[in-house]
Coordinates of C-alpha atoms and ligand atoms in Angstrom, one line a residue:
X1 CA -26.1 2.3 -2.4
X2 CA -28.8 -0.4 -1.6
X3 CA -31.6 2.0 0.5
X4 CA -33.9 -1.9 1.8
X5 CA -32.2 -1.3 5.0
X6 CA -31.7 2.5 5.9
X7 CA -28.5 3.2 8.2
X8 CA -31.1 4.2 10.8
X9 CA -32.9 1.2 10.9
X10 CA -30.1 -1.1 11.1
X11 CA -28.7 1.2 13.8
X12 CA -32.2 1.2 15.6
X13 CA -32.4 -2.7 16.4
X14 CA -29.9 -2.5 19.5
X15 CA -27.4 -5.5 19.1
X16 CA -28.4 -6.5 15.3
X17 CA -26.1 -4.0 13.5
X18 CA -23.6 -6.0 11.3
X19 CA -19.8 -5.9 12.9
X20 CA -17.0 -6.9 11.3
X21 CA -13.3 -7.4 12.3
X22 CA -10.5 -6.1 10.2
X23 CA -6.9 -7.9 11.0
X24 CA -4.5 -5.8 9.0
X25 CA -0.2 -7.2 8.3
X26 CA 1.6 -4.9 11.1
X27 CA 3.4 -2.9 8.2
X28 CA 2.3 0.8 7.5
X29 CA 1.8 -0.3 3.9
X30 CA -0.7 -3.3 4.9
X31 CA -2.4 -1.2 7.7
X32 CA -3.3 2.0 5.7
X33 CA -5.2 0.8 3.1
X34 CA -7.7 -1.3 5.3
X35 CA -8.2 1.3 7.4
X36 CA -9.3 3.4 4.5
X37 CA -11.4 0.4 3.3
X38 CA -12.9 0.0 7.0
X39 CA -14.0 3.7 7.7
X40 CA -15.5 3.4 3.5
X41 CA -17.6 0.3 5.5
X42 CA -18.4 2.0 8.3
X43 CA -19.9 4.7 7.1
X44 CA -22.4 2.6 6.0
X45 CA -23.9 2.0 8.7
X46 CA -21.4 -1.5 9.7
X47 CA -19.5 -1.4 12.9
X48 CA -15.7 -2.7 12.0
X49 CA -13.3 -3.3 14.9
X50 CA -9.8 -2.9 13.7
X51 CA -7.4 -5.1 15.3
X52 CA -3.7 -3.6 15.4
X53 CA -0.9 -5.2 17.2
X54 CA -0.2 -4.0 20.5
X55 CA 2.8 -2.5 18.8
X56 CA 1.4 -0.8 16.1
X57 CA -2.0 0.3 17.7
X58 CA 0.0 2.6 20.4
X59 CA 1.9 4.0 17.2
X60 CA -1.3 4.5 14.8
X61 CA -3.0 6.4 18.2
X62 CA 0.3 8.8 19.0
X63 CA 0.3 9.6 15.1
X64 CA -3.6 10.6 14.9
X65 CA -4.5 14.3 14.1
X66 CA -7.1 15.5 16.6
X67 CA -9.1 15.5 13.0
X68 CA -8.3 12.0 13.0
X69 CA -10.0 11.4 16.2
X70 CA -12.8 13.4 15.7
X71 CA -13.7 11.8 12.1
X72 CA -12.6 8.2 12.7
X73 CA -15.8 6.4 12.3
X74 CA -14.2 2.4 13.3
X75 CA -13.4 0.9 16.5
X76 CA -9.5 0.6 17.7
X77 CA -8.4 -2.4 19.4
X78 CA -5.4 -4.2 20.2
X79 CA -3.9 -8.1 21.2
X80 CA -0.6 -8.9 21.5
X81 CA 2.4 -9.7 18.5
X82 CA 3.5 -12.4 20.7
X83 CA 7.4 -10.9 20.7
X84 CA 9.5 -10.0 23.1
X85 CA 10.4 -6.2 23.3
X86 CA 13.6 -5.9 21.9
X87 CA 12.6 -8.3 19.0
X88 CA 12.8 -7.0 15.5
X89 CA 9.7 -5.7 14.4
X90 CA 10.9 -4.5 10.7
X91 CA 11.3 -8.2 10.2
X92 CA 8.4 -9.6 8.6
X93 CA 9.9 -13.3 8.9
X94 CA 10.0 -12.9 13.2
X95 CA 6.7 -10.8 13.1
X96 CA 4.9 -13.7 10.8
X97 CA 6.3 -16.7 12.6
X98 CA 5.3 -14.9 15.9
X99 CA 1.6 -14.7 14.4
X100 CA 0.9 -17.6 13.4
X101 CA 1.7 -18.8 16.9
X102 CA -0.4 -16.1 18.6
X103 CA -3.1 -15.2 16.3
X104 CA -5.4 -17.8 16.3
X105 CA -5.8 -17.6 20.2
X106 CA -6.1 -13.8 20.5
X107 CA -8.2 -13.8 17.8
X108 CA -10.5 -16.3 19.0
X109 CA -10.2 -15.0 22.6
X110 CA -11.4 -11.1 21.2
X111 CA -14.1 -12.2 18.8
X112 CA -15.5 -14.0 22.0
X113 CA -15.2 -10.9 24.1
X114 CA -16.4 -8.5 21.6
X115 CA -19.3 -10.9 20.4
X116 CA -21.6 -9.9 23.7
X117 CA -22.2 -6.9 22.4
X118 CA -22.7 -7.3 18.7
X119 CA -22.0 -10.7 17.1
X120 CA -18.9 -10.8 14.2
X121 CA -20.5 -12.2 11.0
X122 CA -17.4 -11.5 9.0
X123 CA -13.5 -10.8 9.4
X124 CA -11.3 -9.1 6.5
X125 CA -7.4 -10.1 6.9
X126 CA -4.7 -9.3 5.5
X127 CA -3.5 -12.0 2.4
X128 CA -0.2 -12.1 4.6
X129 CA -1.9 -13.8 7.4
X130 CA -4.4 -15.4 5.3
X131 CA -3.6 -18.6 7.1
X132 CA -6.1 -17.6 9.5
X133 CA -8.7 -17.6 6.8
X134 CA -9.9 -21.6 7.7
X135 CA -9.3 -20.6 11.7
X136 CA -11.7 -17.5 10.7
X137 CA -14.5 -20.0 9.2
X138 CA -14.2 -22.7 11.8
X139 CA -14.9 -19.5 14.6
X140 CA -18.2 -19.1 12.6
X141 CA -16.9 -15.8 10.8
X142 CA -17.2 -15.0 6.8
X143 CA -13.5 -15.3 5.7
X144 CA -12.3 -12.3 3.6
X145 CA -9.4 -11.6 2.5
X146 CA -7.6 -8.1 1.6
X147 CA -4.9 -7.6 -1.1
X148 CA -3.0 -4.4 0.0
X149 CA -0.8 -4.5 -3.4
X150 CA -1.6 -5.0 -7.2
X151 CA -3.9 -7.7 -8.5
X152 CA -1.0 -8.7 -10.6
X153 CA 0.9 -9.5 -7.8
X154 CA -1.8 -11.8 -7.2
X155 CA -2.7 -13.3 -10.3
X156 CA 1.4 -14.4 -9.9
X157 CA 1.0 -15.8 -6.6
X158 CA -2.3 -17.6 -7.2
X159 CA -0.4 -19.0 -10.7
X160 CA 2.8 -20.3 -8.8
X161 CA 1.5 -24.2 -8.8
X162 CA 0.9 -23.9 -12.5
X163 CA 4.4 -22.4 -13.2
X164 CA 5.5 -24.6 -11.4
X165 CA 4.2 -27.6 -13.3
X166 CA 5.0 -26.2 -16.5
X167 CA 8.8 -25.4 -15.6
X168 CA 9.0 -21.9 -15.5
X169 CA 9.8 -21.9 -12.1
X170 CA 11.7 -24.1 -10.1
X171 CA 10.8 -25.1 -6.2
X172 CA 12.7 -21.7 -4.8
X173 CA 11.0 -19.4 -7.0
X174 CA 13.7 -19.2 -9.2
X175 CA 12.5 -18.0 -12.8
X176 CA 14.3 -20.6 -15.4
X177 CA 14.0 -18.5 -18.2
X178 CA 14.8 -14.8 -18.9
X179 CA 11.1 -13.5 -18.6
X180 CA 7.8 -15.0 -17.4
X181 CA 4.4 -14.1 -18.9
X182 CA 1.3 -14.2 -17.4
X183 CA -0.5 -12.4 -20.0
X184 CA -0.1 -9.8 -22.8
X185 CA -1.8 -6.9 -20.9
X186 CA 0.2 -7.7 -17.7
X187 CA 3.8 -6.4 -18.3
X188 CA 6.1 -9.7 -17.7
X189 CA 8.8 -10.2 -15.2
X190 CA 12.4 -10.3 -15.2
X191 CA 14.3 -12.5 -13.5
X192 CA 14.8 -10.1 -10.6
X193 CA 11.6 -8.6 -10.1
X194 CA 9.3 -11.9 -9.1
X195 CA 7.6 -9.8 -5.7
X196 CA 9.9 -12.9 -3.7
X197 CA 13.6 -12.0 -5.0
X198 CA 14.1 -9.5 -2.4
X199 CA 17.8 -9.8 -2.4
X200 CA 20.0 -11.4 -4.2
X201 CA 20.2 -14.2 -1.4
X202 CA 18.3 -17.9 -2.3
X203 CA 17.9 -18.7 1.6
X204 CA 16.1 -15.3 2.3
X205 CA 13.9 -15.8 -1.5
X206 CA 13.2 -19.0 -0.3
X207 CA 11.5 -17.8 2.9
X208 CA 10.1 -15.4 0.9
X209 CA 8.5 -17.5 -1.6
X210 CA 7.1 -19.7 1.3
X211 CA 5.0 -16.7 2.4
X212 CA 3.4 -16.3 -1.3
X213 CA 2.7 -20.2 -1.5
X214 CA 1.2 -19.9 1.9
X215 CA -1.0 -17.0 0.4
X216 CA -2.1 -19.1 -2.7
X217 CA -2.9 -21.6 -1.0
X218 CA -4.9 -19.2 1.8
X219 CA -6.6 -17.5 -0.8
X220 CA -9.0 -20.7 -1.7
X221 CA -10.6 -20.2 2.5
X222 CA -11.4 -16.6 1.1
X223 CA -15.2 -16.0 0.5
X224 CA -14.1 -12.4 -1.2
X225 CA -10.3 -10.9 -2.2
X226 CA -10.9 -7.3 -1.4
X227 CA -8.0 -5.7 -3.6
X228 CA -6.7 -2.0 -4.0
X229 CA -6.8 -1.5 -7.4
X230 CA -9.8 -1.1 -10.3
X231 CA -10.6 -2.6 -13.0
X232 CA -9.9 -0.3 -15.7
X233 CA -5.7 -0.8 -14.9
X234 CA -5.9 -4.6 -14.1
X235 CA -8.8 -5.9 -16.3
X236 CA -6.5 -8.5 -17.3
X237 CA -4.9 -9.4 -14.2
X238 CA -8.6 -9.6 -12.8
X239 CA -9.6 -12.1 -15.3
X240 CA -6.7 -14.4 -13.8
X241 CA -8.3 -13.9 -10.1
X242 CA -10.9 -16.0 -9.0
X243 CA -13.2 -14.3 -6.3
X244 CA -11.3 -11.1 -6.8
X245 CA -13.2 -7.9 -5.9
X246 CA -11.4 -4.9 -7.1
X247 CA -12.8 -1.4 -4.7
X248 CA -9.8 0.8 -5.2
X249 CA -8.3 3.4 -5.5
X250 CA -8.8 3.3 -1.7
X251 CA -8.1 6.7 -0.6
X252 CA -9.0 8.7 2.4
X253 CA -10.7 11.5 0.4
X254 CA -13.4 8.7 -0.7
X255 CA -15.4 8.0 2.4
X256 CA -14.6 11.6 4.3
X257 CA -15.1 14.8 4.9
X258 CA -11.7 15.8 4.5
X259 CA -9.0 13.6 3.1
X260 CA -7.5 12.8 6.6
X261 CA -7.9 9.3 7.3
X262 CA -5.4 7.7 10.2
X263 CA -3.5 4.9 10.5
X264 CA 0.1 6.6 9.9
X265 CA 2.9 5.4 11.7
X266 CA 4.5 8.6 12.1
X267 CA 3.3 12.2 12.9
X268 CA 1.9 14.1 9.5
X269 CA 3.6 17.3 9.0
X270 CA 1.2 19.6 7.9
X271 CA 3.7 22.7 7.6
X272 CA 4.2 21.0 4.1
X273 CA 0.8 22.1 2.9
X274 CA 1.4 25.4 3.8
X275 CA 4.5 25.4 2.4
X276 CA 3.1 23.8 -1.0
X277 CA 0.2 26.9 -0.9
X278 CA 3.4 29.6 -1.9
X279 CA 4.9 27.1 -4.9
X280 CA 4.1 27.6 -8.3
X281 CA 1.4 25.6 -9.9
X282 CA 2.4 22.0 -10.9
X283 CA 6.6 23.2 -10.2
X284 CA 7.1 20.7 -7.2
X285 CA 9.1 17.7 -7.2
X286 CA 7.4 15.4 -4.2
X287 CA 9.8 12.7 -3.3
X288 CA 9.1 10.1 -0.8
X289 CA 10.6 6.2 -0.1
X290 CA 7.3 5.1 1.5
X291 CA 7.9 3.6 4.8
X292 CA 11.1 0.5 4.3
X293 CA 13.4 1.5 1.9
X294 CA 16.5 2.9 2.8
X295 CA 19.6 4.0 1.1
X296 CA 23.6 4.4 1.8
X297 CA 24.8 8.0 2.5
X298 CA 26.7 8.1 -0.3
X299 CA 22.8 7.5 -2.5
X300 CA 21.5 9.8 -0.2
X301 CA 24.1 12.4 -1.3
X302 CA 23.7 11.9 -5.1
X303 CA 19.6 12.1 -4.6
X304 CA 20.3 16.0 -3.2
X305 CA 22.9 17.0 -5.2
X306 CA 20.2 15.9 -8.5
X307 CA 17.6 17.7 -6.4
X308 CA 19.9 20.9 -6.0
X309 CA 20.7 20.5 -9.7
X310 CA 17.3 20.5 -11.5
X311 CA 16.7 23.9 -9.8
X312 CA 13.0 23.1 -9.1
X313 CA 11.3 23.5 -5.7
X314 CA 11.3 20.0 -3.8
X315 CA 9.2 18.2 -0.8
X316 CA 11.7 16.1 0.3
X317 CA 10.3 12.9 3.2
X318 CA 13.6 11.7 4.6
X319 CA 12.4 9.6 7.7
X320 CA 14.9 9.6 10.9
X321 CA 15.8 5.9 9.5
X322 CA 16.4 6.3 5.9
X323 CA 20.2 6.2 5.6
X324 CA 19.9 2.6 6.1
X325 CA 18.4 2.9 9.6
X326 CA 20.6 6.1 10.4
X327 CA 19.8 9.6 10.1
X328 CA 20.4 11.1 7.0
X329 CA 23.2 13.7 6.1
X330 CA 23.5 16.3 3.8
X331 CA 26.3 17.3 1.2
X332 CA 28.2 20.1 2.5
X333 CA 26.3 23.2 2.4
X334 CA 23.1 22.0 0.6
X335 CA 20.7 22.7 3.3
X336 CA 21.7 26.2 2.9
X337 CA 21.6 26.4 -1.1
X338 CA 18.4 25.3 -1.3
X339 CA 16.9 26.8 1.6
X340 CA 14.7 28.7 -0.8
X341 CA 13.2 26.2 -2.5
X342 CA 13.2 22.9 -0.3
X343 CA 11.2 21.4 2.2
X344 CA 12.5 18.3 4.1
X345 CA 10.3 16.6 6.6
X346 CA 9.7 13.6 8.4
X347 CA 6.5 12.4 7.1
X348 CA 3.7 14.0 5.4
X349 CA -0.1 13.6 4.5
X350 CA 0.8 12.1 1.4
X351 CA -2.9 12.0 -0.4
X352 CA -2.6 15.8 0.5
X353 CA 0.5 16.3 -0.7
X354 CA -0.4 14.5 -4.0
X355 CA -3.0 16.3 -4.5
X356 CA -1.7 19.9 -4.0
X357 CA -1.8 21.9 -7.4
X358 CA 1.8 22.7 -7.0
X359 CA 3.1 19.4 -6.9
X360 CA 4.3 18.5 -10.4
X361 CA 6.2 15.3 -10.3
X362 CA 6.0 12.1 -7.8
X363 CA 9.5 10.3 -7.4
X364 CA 8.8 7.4 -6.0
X365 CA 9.7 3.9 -4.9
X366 CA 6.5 2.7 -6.7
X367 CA 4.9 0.9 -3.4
X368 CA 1.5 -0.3 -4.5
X369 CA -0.4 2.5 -2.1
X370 CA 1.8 5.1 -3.5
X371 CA 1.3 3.9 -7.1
X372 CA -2.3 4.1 -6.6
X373 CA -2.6 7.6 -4.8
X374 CA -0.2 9.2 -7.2
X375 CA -2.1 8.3 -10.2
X376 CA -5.4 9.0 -8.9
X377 CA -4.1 12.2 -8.6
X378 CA -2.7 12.5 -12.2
X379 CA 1.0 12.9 -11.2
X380 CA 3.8 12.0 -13.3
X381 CA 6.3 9.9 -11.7
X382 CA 10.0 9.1 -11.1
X383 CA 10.4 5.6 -11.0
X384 CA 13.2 4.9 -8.3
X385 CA 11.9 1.0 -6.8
X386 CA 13.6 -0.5 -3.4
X387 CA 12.4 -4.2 -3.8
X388 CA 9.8 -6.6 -3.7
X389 CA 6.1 -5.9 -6.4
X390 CA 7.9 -2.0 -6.4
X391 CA 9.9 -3.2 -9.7
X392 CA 6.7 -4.2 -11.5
X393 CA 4.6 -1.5 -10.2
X394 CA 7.7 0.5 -12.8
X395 CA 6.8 -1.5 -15.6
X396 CA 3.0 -0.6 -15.4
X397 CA 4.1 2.9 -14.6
X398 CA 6.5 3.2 -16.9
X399 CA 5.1 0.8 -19.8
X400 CA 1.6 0.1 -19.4
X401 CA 0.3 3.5 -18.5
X402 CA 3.1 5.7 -19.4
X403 CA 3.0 8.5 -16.7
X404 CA 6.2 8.1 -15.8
X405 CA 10.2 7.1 -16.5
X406 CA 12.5 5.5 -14.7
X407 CA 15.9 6.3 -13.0
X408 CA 18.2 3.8 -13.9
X409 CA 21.4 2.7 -11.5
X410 CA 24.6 3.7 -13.5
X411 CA 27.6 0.8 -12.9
X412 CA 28.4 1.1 -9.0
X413 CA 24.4 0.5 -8.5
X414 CA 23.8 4.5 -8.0
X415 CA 21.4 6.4 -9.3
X416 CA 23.6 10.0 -10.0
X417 CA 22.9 13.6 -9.6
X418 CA 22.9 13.8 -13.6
X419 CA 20.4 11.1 -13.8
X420 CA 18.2 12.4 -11.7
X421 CA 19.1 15.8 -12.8
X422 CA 18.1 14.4 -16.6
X423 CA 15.0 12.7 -15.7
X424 CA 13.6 15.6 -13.8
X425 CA 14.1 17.7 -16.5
X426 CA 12.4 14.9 -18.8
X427 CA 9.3 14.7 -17.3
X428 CA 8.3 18.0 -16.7
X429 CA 9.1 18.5 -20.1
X430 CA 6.6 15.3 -22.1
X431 CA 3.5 16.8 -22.2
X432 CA 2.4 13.1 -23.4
X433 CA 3.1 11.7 -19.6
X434 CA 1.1 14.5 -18.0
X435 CA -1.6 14.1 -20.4
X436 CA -1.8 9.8 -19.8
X437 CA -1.7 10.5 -16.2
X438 CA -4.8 13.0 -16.2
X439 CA -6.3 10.6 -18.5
X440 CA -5.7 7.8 -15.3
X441 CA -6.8 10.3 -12.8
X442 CA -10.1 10.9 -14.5
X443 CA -10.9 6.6 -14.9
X444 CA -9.9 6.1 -11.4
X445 CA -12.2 8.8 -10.1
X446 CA -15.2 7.5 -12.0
X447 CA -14.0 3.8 -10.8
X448 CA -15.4 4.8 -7.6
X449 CA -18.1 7.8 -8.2
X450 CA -21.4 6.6 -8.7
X451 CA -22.2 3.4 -10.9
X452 CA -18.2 3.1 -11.2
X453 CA -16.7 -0.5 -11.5
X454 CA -15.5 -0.4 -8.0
X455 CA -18.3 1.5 -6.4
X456 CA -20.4 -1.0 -7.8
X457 CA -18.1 -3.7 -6.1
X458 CA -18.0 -1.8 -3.0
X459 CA -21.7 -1.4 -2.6
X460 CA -22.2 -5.6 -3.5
X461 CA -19.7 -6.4 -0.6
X462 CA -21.7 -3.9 1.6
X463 CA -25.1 -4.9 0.9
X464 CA -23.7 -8.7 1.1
X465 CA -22.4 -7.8 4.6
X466 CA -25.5 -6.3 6.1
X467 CA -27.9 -9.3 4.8
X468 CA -25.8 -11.2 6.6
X469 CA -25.2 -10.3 9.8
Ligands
UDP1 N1 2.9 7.8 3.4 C1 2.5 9.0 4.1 N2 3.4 10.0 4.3 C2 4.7 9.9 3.8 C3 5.1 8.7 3.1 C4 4.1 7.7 2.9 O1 1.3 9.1 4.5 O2 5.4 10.8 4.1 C5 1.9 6.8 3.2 C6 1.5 6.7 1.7 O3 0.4 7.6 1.5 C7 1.1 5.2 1.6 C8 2.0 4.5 2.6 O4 2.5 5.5 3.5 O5 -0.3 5.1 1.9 C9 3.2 3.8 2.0 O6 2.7 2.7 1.4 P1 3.5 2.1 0.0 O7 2.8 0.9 -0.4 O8 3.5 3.2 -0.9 O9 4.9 1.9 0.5 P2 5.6 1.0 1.7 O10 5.7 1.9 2.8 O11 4.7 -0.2 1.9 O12 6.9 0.6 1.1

């Protein structure tokens, strides 16, 4: 890091240290991953302000660890979502349209109240509300933006008028042929996995692909797009990004003393860990949906009967909400027949979890922030994606960077217990996987060690931020 300005002389000059506001999507998956980024800025020496909805904030502070507390090196604030109470939060349609109403006046109104003390030189939002980018500049702010998923999710978006133009898609988003390319190092994408076909539904895709040409076009107001990801796994999609800053792997363990980091939605069970400590070296299967997807019972019942089947020990996250917003229930008698060997909880400490010795195996829904931890910690995974970027994350998992295979739906759209039974069996068995994956571990470790490619980013945007405040 760039010593011209020690941390103690830019904290000595009362009122002259650099502050920044950070304005994550109200989504766990959004909200995580800058608040790993903004306690990485703030301890150097920059005071960020992290503006939650009113909604989330109260959420993100019931779910905090006294740990949390004590280490948490950024500011916590709040303004209103603008909805009503009973409105649908999980909908990112009501939450966006409510934003863009609201935001700019909040906004505006807290950068006034907060600017007494310490003036904002720059706010980093979310890509999802980069519409407030130009409203950003106008309030006398640096614009950033942050990319909470993959750059090639991206690289797509920031492509969509050229595709466009050249017919390979139409004005929904609709892919007119079978595959679309972006570039040999990027896998392509079928015609169900663009990141805006979230269901099979043209009304709801064309909302959906609205919200990535409002992010195009949002991106151009960016002065910097801070993304998760690093170089070494997205050199190509990079190349296709102007102004594109890769600093991940963003992960808690980076910027503190322990690897606990805030900004869960739900409690962290910690009786996992312990629970991990008396399993077998590398024996575990951790499975976890992230924070959205969901599943019907009769899914739900084929995932634990494979689970029961592959005879391994298993960390299983099944969130109150996951049978498609219902608690979950178990095949007859499971619960008791694996009562040696399973663990089912709420929510965990994932990066902890991940990076237990004993876990052996991530199935996953591939959600960017999961893709990322799992293979900075070098664990194989089961592919199992919900919607959205999740199906291309697979294809880099599964044929890019081979660490992992996928579970394929059999004809009625389930994935079985013998699938998963299979697969399980599989993967611990390829000794090829495991190796790639520790091969990925070790270049997303250096990525942000010392001299890394994203350090190096990381340290430009911080140097960049305290010259200018
Ligand atoms: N996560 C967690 N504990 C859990 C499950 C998930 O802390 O039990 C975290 C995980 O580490 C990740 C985030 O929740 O940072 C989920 O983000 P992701 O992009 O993987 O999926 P999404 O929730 O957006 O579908």
């Amino acid at each position: 890091m760039d010593q011209s300005l020690t941390e103690q002389e830019m904290m000595g000059v009362k009122g002259k240290r650099p502050h920044i506001l950070a304005v994550p999507f109200p989504v766990q998956g959004h909200v995580r991953p800058l608040m790993k980024f903004s306690q990485q800025i703030a301890n150097h020496g920059i005071k960020v302000t992290f503006v939650n909805t009113e909604y989330i904030h109260a959420k993100v502070v019931a779910a905090m660890s006294e740990e949390d507390k004590e280490q948490r090196s950024i500011e916590l604030t709040s303004i209103p979502d603008g909805l009503m109470p009973d409105d649908d939060r999980n909908n990112g349609f009501i939450i966006n349209k409510s934003l863009r109403r609201t935001l700019p006046r909040n906004l505006t109104n807290l950068m006034e109240k907060v600017s007494c003390d310490e003036k904002i030189s720059c706010v980093i939002a979310d890509i999802t509300i980069g519409w407030i980018l130009d409203d950003i500049q106008k309030m006398g702010a640096e614009p950033v933006a942050f990319l909470p998923g993959a750059a090639a999710e991206m690289a797509l978006t920031h492509h969509i008028p050229k595709l466009i133009e050249a017919g390979n898609l139409d004005m929904n988003g609709t892919m007119v042929q079978n595959e679309l390319i972006l570039s040999d190092e990027i896998p392509s994408w079928r015609k169900n996995e663009l990141i805006w076909c979230v269901s099979g539904d043209l009304n709801t895709q064309k909302l959906f692909f609205e919200f990535f040409r409002t992010a195009e076009r949002s991106a151009h107001h960016a002065k910097w797009l801070l993304c998760n990801t690093f170089h070494e796994i997205e050199s190509s999609a990079c190349k296709l990004i102007p102004k594109i800053c890769p600093v991940g792997p963003l992960l808690s363990s980076n910027n503190l003393k322990s690897s606990a980091g805030g900004g869960s939605f739900w409690v962290e069970d910690t009786t996992c860990l312990s629970w991990l400590d008396n399993q077998p070296d590398g024996s575990v299967i951790y499975v976890s949906f992230g924070s959205v997807a969901a599943f019907s019972q009769d899914q739900i019942n084929e995932l634990a009967l494979g689970l029961e089947l592959s005879s391994r020990p298993f960390l299983w996250v099944v969130r109150s909400n996951l049978a498609n917003g219902l608690h979950a229930e178990y095949p007859n008698g499971f619960l008791e027949r694996v009562a040696e060997r399973a663990k089912i909880v709420e929510w965990t400490p994932q990066e902890q979890v991940l990076a237990h010795s004993s876990v052996g195996c991530f199935l996953s829904h591939c959600g960017w922030n999961s893709t990322v931890e799992g293979l900075s910690m070098g664990i194989p995974f089961l592919c199992w994606p919900y919607f959205a970027d999740q199906f291309h994350n697979q294809n880099y998992i599964c044929s890019m960077w081979k660490i992992g295979l996928s579970l394929n739906p059999n004809e009625s759209g389930l994935r079985s217990r013998h699938e998963i039974k299979t697969k399980i069996e599989m993967l611990f068995a390829d000794y090829g996987i495991k190796t790639n994956a520790l091969k990925l571990k070790d270049l997303a470790l250096k990525s942000v060690s010392e001299s890394g490619s994203s350090f190096r980013n990381f340290e430009t945007f911080v140097d960049h931020l305290k010259k200018r405040r």
